[in-house]
CSV table of C-alpha atoms in Angstrom, one decimal:
chain,number,residue,atom,x,y,z
A,1,MET,CA,-4.4,-32.7,-17.3
A,2,LYS,CA,-5.9,-30.4,-19.9
A,3,ARG,CA,-8.3,-33.2,-21.0
A,4,LEU,CA,-9.4,-33.7,-17.4
A,5,ASN,CA,-10.0,-29.9,-17.0
A,6,ASP,CA,-12.0,-29.8,-20.3
A,7,GLU,CA,-14.1,-32.8,-19.1
A,8,LEU,CA,-14.7,-31.1,-15.8
A,9,LYS,CA,-15.7,-27.9,-17.4
A,10,LYS,CA,-18.1,-29.7,-19.8
A,11,LYS,CA,-19.7,-31.5,-16.8
A,12,ILE,CA,-20.1,-28.3,-14.9
A,13,ASP,CA,-21.6,-26.5,-17.9
A,14,MET,CA,-24.1,-29.4,-18.4
A,15,ILE,CA,-25.2,-29.3,-14.7
A,16,ASN,CA,-25.5,-25.5,-14.8
A,17,ARG,CA,-27.9,-25.9,-17.8
A,18,GLY,CA,-29.9,-28.5,-15.9
A,19,GLU,CA,-28.7,-31.4,-18.0
A,20,VAL,CA,-27.8,-34.7,-16.3
A,21,PRO,CA,-24.3,-36.1,-17.3
A,22,LYS,CA,-23.8,-39.8,-17.6
A,23,GLY,CA,-23.5,-41.5,-14.2
A,24,TYR,CA,-25.6,-38.7,-12.5
A,25,LYS,CA,-29.2,-38.3,-11.4
A,26,LYS,CA,-31.5,-35.4,-10.7
A,27,THR,CA,-32.7,-35.1,-7.1
A,28,LYS,CA,-34.3,-32.6,-4.7
A,29,VAL,CA,-30.8,-31.4,-3.7
A,30,GLY,CA,-29.7,-31.1,-7.3
A,31,ILE,CA,-27.8,-33.3,-9.8
A,32,ILE,CA,-25.6,-35.8,-7.9
A,33,PRO,CA,-23.8,-39.1,-8.7
A,34,GLU,CA,-26.1,-42.1,-9.3
A,35,ASP,CA,-24.6,-44.1,-6.3
A,36,TRP,CA,-25.2,-41.2,-3.9
A,37,GLU,CA,-28.3,-40.9,-1.6
A,38,VAL,CA,-30.4,-38.0,-0.4
A,39,LYS,CA,-30.9,-37.9,3.4
A,40,LYS,CA,-32.4,-35.4,5.8
A,41,LEU,CA,-30.0,-34.1,8.4
A,42,GLY,CA,-32.0,-35.7,11.1
A,43,GLU,CA,-31.6,-39.1,9.5
A,44,THR,CA,-27.8,-39.0,10.0
A,45,ARG,CA,-28.1,-39.1,13.8
A,46,ASP,CA,-27.2,-42.0,16.0
A,47,MET,CA,-30.6,-43.6,16.5
A,48,GLU,CA,-29.4,-45.6,19.5
A,49,ASP,CA,-28.8,-42.4,21.4
A,50,LYS,CA,-32.1,-40.8,22.1
A,51,TYR,CA,-30.4,-37.4,22.7
A,52,SER,CA,-28.2,-37.6,19.6
A,53,PHE,CA,-30.1,-34.7,17.9
A,54,THR,CA,-31.0,-32.3,20.7
A,55,GLY,CA,-31.3,-28.6,21.4
A,56,GLY,CA,-29.8,-26.8,24.4
A,57,PRO,CA,-31.7,-26.1,27.6
A,58,PHE,CA,-34.4,-23.4,27.9
A,59,GLY,CA,-33.2,-20.1,29.5
A,60,SER,CA,-35.3,-21.0,32.6
A,61,ASP,CA,-33.3,-24.2,32.9
A,62,LEU,CA,-29.9,-22.5,33.0
A,63,LYS,CA,-29.9,-19.1,34.5
A,64,THR,CA,-27.1,-16.7,35.4
A,65,GLU,CA,-27.1,-17.9,39.0
A,66,HIS,CA,-26.2,-21.4,37.7
A,67,TYR,CA,-22.9,-20.3,36.3
A,68,THR,CA,-19.7,-21.1,38.3
A,69,SER,CA,-16.0,-20.3,38.2
A,70,ASN,CA,-15.2,-23.9,37.2
A,71,GLY,CA,-16.9,-27.3,36.7
A,72,VAL,CA,-18.7,-28.2,33.5
A,73,ARG,CA,-17.9,-26.0,30.6
A,74,VAL,CA,-21.0,-24.4,28.9
A,75,LEU,CA,-20.6,-24.1,25.1
A,76,GLN,CA,-22.0,-20.8,23.8
A,77,LEU,CA,-22.6,-19.3,20.4
A,78,GLN,CA,-19.3,-17.6,20.8
A,79,ASN,CA,-17.5,-21.0,20.7
A,80,ILE,CA,-19.0,-22.0,17.4
A,81,GLY,CA,-16.9,-20.9,14.4
A,82,ASP,CA,-17.7,-21.5,10.8
A,83,GLY,CA,-16.2,-25.0,10.7
A,84,ASN,CA,-13.9,-24.5,13.7
A,85,PHE,CA,-14.2,-24.5,17.5
A,86,ILE,CA,-13.4,-21.2,19.1
A,87,ASN,CA,-11.7,-21.9,22.5
A,88,ASP,CA,-11.3,-18.4,23.9
A,89,TYR,CA,-14.8,-17.9,25.4
A,90,LYS,CA,-15.2,-20.0,28.7
A,91,ILE,CA,-18.0,-20.1,31.2
A,92,TYR,CA,-19.0,-23.0,33.5
A,93,THR,CA,-21.8,-24.5,35.5
A,94,SER,CA,-21.7,-27.1,38.3
A,95,ASN,CA,-21.6,-30.8,37.8
A,96,LYS,CA,-24.9,-31.0,39.6
A,97,LYS,CA,-26.6,-28.7,37.2
A,98,ALA,CA,-25.1,-30.6,34.2
A,99,ASP,CA,-26.4,-33.8,35.6
A,100,GLU,CA,-29.9,-32.3,35.9
A,101,LEU,CA,-29.6,-31.3,32.2
A,102,TYR,CA,-28.0,-34.5,31.0
A,103,SER,CA,-29.9,-34.5,27.7
A,104,CYS,CA,-28.1,-31.3,26.8
A,105,ASN,CA,-24.6,-32.6,27.5
A,106,ILE,CA,-22.4,-32.8,24.4
A,107,PHE,CA,-19.2,-34.8,24.0
A,108,PRO,CA,-15.9,-34.6,22.1
A,109,GLY,CA,-16.1,-35.6,18.4
A,110,GLU,CA,-19.8,-34.5,18.1
A,111,ILE,CA,-21.2,-31.7,16.0
A,112,LEU,CA,-22.3,-28.5,17.6
A,113,ILE,CA,-24.7,-26.3,15.5
A,114,ALA,CA,-25.6,-22.7,16.1
A,115,LYS,CA,-29.4,-22.1,15.8
A,116,MET,CA,-29.1,-18.3,15.7
A,117,ALA,CA,-26.8,-15.4,14.8
A,118,GLU,CA,-24.7,-15.1,11.7
A,119,PRO,CA,-23.9,-17.2,9.9
A,120,LEU,CA,-27.0,-19.2,10.8
A,121,ALA,CA,-26.5,-23.0,11.3
A,122,ARG,CA,-22.7,-22.8,11.3
A,123,ALA,CA,-21.2,-25.8,12.9
A,124,CYS,CA,-18.1,-27.2,14.4
A,125,ILE,CA,-16.8,-30.4,16.0
A,126,VAL,CA,-16.4,-30.4,19.8
A,127,PRO,CA,-12.6,-30.9,20.4
A,128,ASP,CA,-11.1,-33.7,22.4
A,129,SER,CA,-10.7,-32.7,26.0
A,130,GLU,CA,-10.8,-34.0,29.5
A,131,GLU,CA,-13.4,-31.3,30.2
A,132,ARG,CA,-17.1,-32.1,30.3
A,133,TYR,CA,-19.4,-30.0,28.1
A,134,LEU,CA,-22.9,-28.7,28.3
A,135,MET,CA,-24.7,-26.8,25.5
A,136,ALA,CA,-26.2,-23.4,26.0
A,137,SER,CA,-29.7,-22.8,24.8
A,138,ASP,CA,-28.7,-21.7,21.3
A,139,GLY,CA,-26.7,-24.8,20.5
A,140,ILE,CA,-27.8,-28.1,18.9
A,141,ARG,CA,-26.0,-31.4,19.4
A,142,LEU,CA,-25.6,-33.9,16.6
A,143,LYS,CA,-24.1,-37.3,17.2
A,144,VAL,CA,-23.6,-38.9,13.9
A,145,ASN,CA,-24.4,-42.6,13.1
A,146,SER,CA,-20.8,-43.7,12.7
A,147,ASP,CA,-21.7,-47.0,11.0
A,148,LYS,CA,-23.0,-45.1,8.0
A,149,TYR,CA,-21.5,-41.6,8.1
A,150,ILE,CA,-18.3,-39.8,8.7
A,151,THR,CA,-18.7,-36.9,11.1
A,152,LYS,CA,-16.3,-34.6,9.3
A,153,TYR,CA,-18.2,-35.2,6.0
A,154,ILE,CA,-21.6,-34.3,7.6
A,155,LEU,CA,-20.0,-31.2,9.2
A,156,GLU,CA,-18.8,-30.0,5.8
A,157,CYS,CA,-22.3,-30.6,4.4
A,158,ILE,CA,-23.8,-28.5,7.1
A,159,ASN,CA,-21.3,-25.7,6.5
A,160,SER,CA,-21.8,-25.8,2.7
A,161,ASN,CA,-23.4,-22.9,0.8
A,162,TYR,CA,-26.3,-25.1,-0.2
A,163,PHE,CA,-27.2,-26.1,3.4
A,164,ARG,CA,-26.5,-22.5,4.7
A,165,ASN,CA,-28.9,-21.0,2.2
A,166,LYS,CA,-31.6,-23.6,3.0
A,167,ALA,CA,-31.2,-22.8,6.7
A,168,ILE,CA,-31.5,-19.0,6.1
A,169,LYS,CA,-34.7,-19.6,4.1
A,170,LYS,CA,-36.2,-21.6,6.9
A,171,GLY,CA,-35.0,-19.1,9.6
A,172,THR,CA,-37.4,-16.8,11.4
A,173,GLY,CA,-36.9,-13.5,13.2
A,174,THR,CA,-36.4,-9.9,12.2
A,175,THR,CA,-33.3,-8.7,14.1
A,176,ARG,CA,-31.6,-12.1,14.4
A,177,LEU,CA,-32.4,-15.2,12.4
A,178,ARG,CA,-33.2,-18.4,14.3
A,179,ILE,CA,-33.8,-21.9,13.2
A,180,GLY,CA,-35.5,-24.6,15.3
A,181,LEU,CA,-34.4,-28.2,15.7
A,182,GLY,CA,-37.4,-29.5,13.6
A,183,GLU,CA,-36.7,-27.3,10.6
A,184,LEU,CA,-33.0,-28.0,10.7
A,185,ALA,CA,-33.6,-31.8,10.8
A,186,LYS,CA,-35.6,-31.6,7.5
A,187,ILE,CA,-32.9,-30.0,5.4
A,188,LYS,CA,-31.6,-32.6,2.9
A,189,LEU,CA,-28.0,-33.6,2.2
A,190,ALA,CA,-26.3,-35.3,-0.7
A,191,ILE,CA,-24.6,-38.4,0.8
A,192,ALA,CA,-21.7,-40.3,-0.8
A,193,LYS,CA,-20.8,-43.9,0.0
A,194,LYS,CA,-19.0,-44.1,3.3
A,195,GLU,CA,-15.6,-44.8,1.7
A,196,GLU,CA,-15.9,-41.7,-0.5
A,197,GLN,CA,-17.1,-39.6,2.5
A,198,GLN,CA,-13.9,-40.5,4.3
A,199,LYS,CA,-11.7,-39.5,1.3
A,200,ILE,CA,-13.6,-36.2,0.9
A,201,ALA,CA,-13.2,-35.5,4.6
A,202,GLN,CA,-9.5,-36.2,4.5
A,203,ILE,CA,-9.0,-33.8,1.5
A,204,LEU,CA,-10.9,-31.0,3.2
A,205,SER,CA,-9.0,-31.7,6.5
A,206,THR,CA,-5.8,-31.0,4.6
A,207,TRP,CA,-7.1,-27.6,3.7
A,208,ASP,CA,-8.2,-27.0,7.3
A,209,GLU,CA,-4.7,-27.7,8.5
A,210,ALA,CA,-3.3,-25.2,6.0
A,211,ILE,CA,-5.8,-22.6,7.1
A,212,GLU,CA,-5.1,-23.3,10.8
A,213,LEU,CA,-1.4,-22.9,10.2
A,214,LYS,CA,-1.9,-19.6,8.3
A,215,GLU,CA,-4.1,-18.4,11.1
A,216,LYS,CA,-1.4,-19.1,13.7
A,217,LEU,CA,1.2,-17.3,11.6
A,218,LEU,CA,-1.1,-14.3,11.3
A,219,GLU,CA,-1.8,-14.2,15.1
A,220,GLU,CA,2.0,-14.5,15.8
A,221,LYS,CA,2.7,-11.7,13.4
A,222,LYS,CA,0.0,-9.5,15.1
A,223,LYS,CA,1.5,-10.2,18.5
A,224,GLN,CA,5.0,-9.4,17.3
A,225,LYS,CA,3.7,-6.0,15.9
A,226,GLU,CA,2.0,-5.2,19.3
A,227,GLY,CA,5.3,-5.9,21.0
A,228,VAL,CA,7.2,-3.6,18.6
A,229,MET,CA,4.6,-0.9,19.0
A,230,GLN,CA,4.8,-1.0,22.8
A,231,LYS,CA,8.6,-0.6,22.6
A,232,LEU,CA,8.9,2.0,19.8
A,233,LEU,CA,5.9,4.2,20.7
A,234,THR,CA,7.0,4.6,24.3
A,235,GLY,CA,10.7,5.2,23.5
A,236,LYS,CA,11.7,2.1,25.5
A,237,ILE,CA,13.7,1.0,22.5
A,238,ARG,CA,15.2,3.6,20.1
A,239,LEU,CA,16.0,3.0,16.5
A,240,PRO,CA,19.6,3.3,15.5
A,241,GLY,CA,20.7,7.0,15.1
A,242,PHE,CA,18.1,8.5,17.4
A,243,ASN,CA,18.7,9.7,20.9
A,244,GLY,CA,17.0,13.1,21.2
A,245,GLU,CA,14.4,13.8,24.0
A,246,TRP,CA,10.8,13.2,23.2
A,247,LYS,CA,8.5,16.2,23.9
A,248,LYS,CA,5.1,16.2,25.6
A,249,VAL,CA,2.7,17.6,23.0
A,250,LYS,CA,-1.0,18.4,23.0
A,251,LEU,CA,-2.8,16.9,20.1
A,252,LYS,CA,-3.9,20.3,18.8
A,253,ASN,CA,-0.2,21.2,18.4
A,254,THR,CA,0.3,18.4,15.9
A,255,GLY,CA,-1.8,20.1,13.3
A,256,VAL,CA,-5.3,21.6,12.7
A,257,ILE,CA,-8.2,19.6,14.2
A,258,VAL,CA,-11.7,19.8,12.7
A,259,THR,CA,-14.9,18.1,13.5
A,260,GLY,CA,-16.9,16.7,10.5
A,261,THR,CA,-20.5,17.6,9.6
A,262,THR,CA,-23.4,16.0,7.7
A,263,PRO,CA,-24.6,17.9,4.7
A,264,SER,CA,-28.4,17.7,4.5
A,265,THR,CA,-29.4,14.2,3.3
A,266,LYS,CA,-32.7,15.8,1.9
A,267,ILE,CA,-30.7,17.6,-0.8
A,268,LYS,CA,-30.0,15.1,-3.5
A,269,GLU,CA,-27.4,17.2,-5.3
A,270,TYR,CA,-25.1,16.9,-2.3
A,271,TYR,CA,-24.9,13.1,-2.6
A,272,GLU,CA,-26.2,11.8,-6.0
A,273,ASN,CA,-23.4,10.7,-8.2
A,274,GLY,CA,-20.9,11.9,-5.6
A,275,VAL,CA,-17.2,11.1,-5.9
A,276,TYR,CA,-15.7,12.4,-2.7
A,277,PRO,CA,-15.7,9.9,0.2
A,278,TRP,CA,-17.8,10.9,3.2
A,279,VAL,CA,-16.5,8.9,6.1
A,280,THR,CA,-18.6,7.7,9.0
A,281,PRO,CA,-17.4,5.5,11.9
A,282,THR,CA,-18.7,2.3,10.2
A,283,ASP,CA,-16.4,3.0,7.2
A,284,ILE,CA,-13.4,2.9,9.5
A,285,THR,CA,-12.1,-0.7,9.9
A,286,GLU,CA,-8.8,-2.2,10.9
A,287,LYS,CA,-7.3,-1.0,7.6
A,288,LYS,CA,-4.9,2.0,7.9
A,289,TYR,CA,-6.0,3.7,4.7
A,290,ILE,CA,-9.5,4.7,3.6
A,291,SER,CA,-10.7,5.9,0.2
A,292,LYS,CA,-13.9,3.9,-0.3
A,293,THR,CA,-17.0,4.7,1.8
A,294,GLU,CA,-20.7,3.8,1.9
A,295,ARG,CA,-21.7,7.2,0.7
A,296,TYR,CA,-20.0,9.9,-1.4
A,297,LEU,CA,-20.4,13.7,-1.7
A,298,THR,CA,-20.6,15.8,-4.8
A,299,TYR,CA,-18.5,18.9,-5.1
A,300,LYS,CA,-21.5,20.9,-3.8
A,301,GLY,CA,-21.8,18.5,-0.9
A,302,LEU,CA,-18.1,18.8,-0.1
A,303,LYS,CA,-18.4,22.6,-0.1
A,304,VAL,CA,-21.1,22.7,2.5
A,305,GLY,CA,-19.5,19.9,4.5
A,306,ARG,CA,-15.9,19.8,6.0
A,307,PHE,CA,-13.3,19.6,3.3
A,308,LEU,CA,-10.5,17.3,4.3
A,309,PRO,CA,-7.4,17.0,2.1
A,310,ALA,CA,-5.7,13.7,1.3
A,311,GLY,CA,-3.5,12.6,4.3
A,312,SER,CA,-6.0,13.7,7.0
A,313,LEU,CA,-6.1,11.4,10.0
A,314,LEU,CA,-9.7,10.6,11.0
A,315,VAL,CA,-10.4,9.6,14.6
A,316,THR,CA,-13.8,8.4,15.8
A,317,CYS,CA,-14.8,10.3,19.0
A,318,ILE,CA,-18.3,8.9,19.7
A,319,ALA,CA,-19.2,5.3,20.6
A,320,SER,CA,-16.3,3.3,19.0
A,321,ILE,CA,-13.8,5.8,20.3
A,322,GLY,CA,-10.2,5.7,18.9
A,323,LYS,CA,-10.9,4.0,15.6
A,324,ASN,CA,-8.8,5.8,13.1
A,325,ALA,CA,-7.7,5.8,9.5
A,326,ILE,CA,-5.8,7.9,7.0
A,327,LEU,CA,-7.8,9.5,4.1
A,328,THR,CA,-5.9,8.8,0.9
A,329,THR,CA,-8.0,11.3,-1.2
A,330,ASP,CA,-9.8,14.6,-0.7
A,331,GLY,CA,-13.1,14.0,1.1
A,332,SER,CA,-15.1,14.7,4.2
A,333,CYS,CA,-16.5,13.1,7.4
A,334,ASN,CA,-19.4,13.3,9.7
A,335,GLN,CA,-19.7,14.9,13.2
A,336,GLN,CA,-18.7,11.7,15.0
A,337,ILE,CA,-15.2,12.0,13.7
A,338,ASN,CA,-12.4,14.5,14.5
A,339,ALA,CA,-9.9,15.0,11.7
A,340,ILE,CA,-6.3,15.9,12.3
A,341,LEU,CA,-4.6,17.8,9.4
A,342,PRO,CA,-0.9,17.3,10.5
A,343,SER,CA,1.6,20.1,10.4
A,344,LYS,CA,4.9,19.8,8.5
A,345,ASN,CA,6.6,18.6,11.7
A,346,HIS,CA,4.3,15.7,12.3
A,347,SER,CA,3.8,12.4,10.4
A,348,ASN,CA,0.2,11.3,9.9
A,349,GLU,CA,1.4,7.7,9.9
A,350,PHE,CA,3.2,8.0,13.2
A,351,LEU,CA,0.1,9.7,14.7
A,352,TYR,CA,-2.1,6.8,13.3
A,353,TYR,CA,0.0,4.2,15.2
A,354,LEU,CA,0.3,6.4,18.3
A,355,ILE,CA,-3.5,6.8,18.6
A,356,SER,CA,-4.0,3.1,17.8
A,357,TYR,CA,-1.7,2.2,20.6
A,358,ARG,CA,-3.0,4.7,23.2
A,359,VAL,CA,-6.7,4.1,22.5
A,360,ASP,CA,-7.3,3.1,26.2
A,361,TYR,CA,-5.8,6.4,27.3
A,362,ILE,CA,-8.1,8.3,24.9
A,363,LYS,CA,-11.2,6.3,26.1
A,364,SER,CA,-10.4,7.2,29.7
A,365,TYR,CA,-11.4,10.8,28.9
A,366,ALA,CA,-14.8,9.8,27.5
A,367,GLY,CA,-18.0,10.7,29.4
A,368,THR,CA,-19.9,8.2,31.5
A,369,SER,CA,-23.2,8.5,29.6
A,370,ALA,CA,-24.7,5.5,27.8
A,371,THR,CA,-22.9,6.5,24.6
A,372,GLN,CA,-19.3,7.4,25.2
A,373,ILE,CA,-18.1,10.7,23.7
A,374,ILE,CA,-15.1,12.9,23.7
A,375,ASN,CA,-15.7,16.5,22.7
A,376,LYS,CA,-13.4,18.4,20.5
A,377,SER,CA,-11.9,20.5,23.3
A,378,THR,CA,-11.0,17.4,25.3
A,379,PHE,CA,-9.7,15.6,22.3
A,380,GLU,CA,-7.4,18.3,21.1
A,381,ASN,CA,-5.9,18.8,24.6
A,382,LEU,CA,-4.9,15.1,25.0
A,383,LYS,CA,-1.1,14.9,25.6
A,384,PHE,CA,1.4,12.5,24.0
A,385,PHE,CA,5.1,12.1,24.1
A,386,ILE,CA,6.3,12.6,20.5
A,387,PRO,CA,9.8,12.4,19.0
A,388,SER,CA,11.4,14.5,16.2
A,389,LEU,CA,9.9,14.2,12.7
A,390,PRO,CA,12.7,12.0,11.4
A,391,GLU,CA,12.2,9.5,14.2
A,392,GLN,CA,8.4,9.6,13.7
A,393,LYS,CA,8.9,8.6,10.1
A,394,ALA,CA,11.4,5.9,11.0
A,395,ILE,CA,9.1,4.4,13.6
A,396,ALA,CA,6.1,4.5,11.1
A,397,LYS,CA,8.2,2.8,8.5
A,398,VAL,CA,9.0,-0.1,10.8
A,399,LEU,CA,5.3,-0.5,11.7
A,400,SER,CA,4.2,-0.1,8.1
A,401,THR,CA,6.4,-3.0,7.1
A,402,ALA,CA,4.8,-5.1,9.8
A,403,ASP,CA,1.4,-4.1,8.5
A,404,ARG,CA,2.3,-5.1,5.0
A,405,GLU,CA,3.3,-8.6,6.3
A,406,ILE,CA,0.1,-8.9,8.2
A,407,ASP,CA,-1.9,-7.8,5.1
A,408,LEU,CA,-0.1,-10.4,2.9
A,409,LEU,CA,-0.8,-13.2,5.4
A,410,THR,CA,-4.5,-12.0,5.7
A,411,GLN,CA,-4.8,-12.2,1.9
A,412,GLU,CA,-3.2,-15.6,1.8
A,413,LEU,CA,-5.6,-16.8,4.5
A,414,GLU,CA,-8.7,-15.5,2.7
A,415,GLN,CA,-7.4,-17.1,-0.5
A,416,LEU,CA,-7.1,-20.5,1.2
A,417,LYS,CA,-10.6,-20.2,2.6
A,418,LEU,CA,-12.0,-19.3,-0.8
A,419,GLN,CA,-10.2,-22.3,-2.3
A,420,LYS,CA,-11.6,-24.6,0.3
A,421,LYS,CA,-15.1,-23.3,-0.4
A,422,GLY,CA,-14.7,-23.9,-4.1
A,423,LEU,CA,-13.4,-27.4,-3.4
A,424,MET,CA,-16.3,-28.1,-1.1
A,425,GLN,CA,-18.7,-27.2,-3.9
A,426,LEU,CA,-17.0,-29.7,-6.2
A,427,LEU,CA,-16.6,-32.5,-3.8
A,428,LEU,CA,-19.9,-32.3,-1.8
A,429,THR,CA,-21.9,-32.3,-5.0
A,430,GLY,CA,-20.0,-35.2,-6.6
A,431,ILE,CA,-18.9,-33.0,-9.6
A,432,VAL,CA,-15.4,-34.2,-8.7
A,433,ARG,CA,-15.1,-37.8,-7.6
A,434,VAL,CA,-12.4,-39.1,-5.4
């Protein structure tokens, strides 16, 4: 095994230096095995089907009034994952309209490519189904010539880093990159013999199955947590040892509430070489804790801003209302965020979960302007049923355990995806032969 690893490392080092190992050749797509070919994507299509490499209809061909509650399913950008088909988003058009746009019909087992949005040129295989499918305007159909190519292999080539980078370079547009059918067709691929394509496709499919299984486990764990939150945060189920009455409390009575500020960005000494996190809504993600931000404040910046001690609960009150996180170090936030500095009788972790669960209730108090907003007065007068501190801590502990399990599964999923990307790089360039 060590010898094989040493030989592989030697081969990779040679290729990285631009040297051609024995049994390889230099091509326009890089150094590949001598028995491999270079083909343009458009050359992999089924030449007997004149619509085998086709873009979706123009917007004028398929308008809003053509959508129906059932019939032929229209596949949108939202259905195209990075290698996987996303089944959640469903819209339809009539059979009559699909017949009129027959050239834009797409069938199970064919490749669907996104010609805009990130990541550009991502692709998936249309799943087996009794449903009939029509592409939307930002999709591209590719029916592969099955005599020469394995569809799964071509799909993996399209989703490789090499192909993705080429597509991005050929893309146009400022706010959202787009790539046309003609430019996409010209991108070159390294093509193995069909038997090797099949073996590579089978190996990568094994990783896909592992990733899919991990994704299902993660979704199940998230649903379980939602169910536990619904029961524990409403008092429908009480943890052992607790039976006291919950009290209706205004948010301002859970601690001190302050609204953040923005120290002048024109004064460099407030930000340059800063070490104190300055939190804005974009810094708040799905993670419970926050210590790293896009920008930091210096001590001077912190003094003119709103000083927040570690443990403060930050809640977004403009636009993305209800996003919240716990600050793990001293820092500050901008004016789009209200910070709760919990009193000794209230747990910041319990409040984090309570606000996460009651986000719809919080949003219901937002104004009806284009940008939703909850002012400080409204925010601090929101009312919640809250148990005693010991029960708050016990509930937070249960939910924190669920979060740790979700985090572990998320890390394992990301690791599997990274491993597959690394394997794709080795297999689709022929560095590792199968």
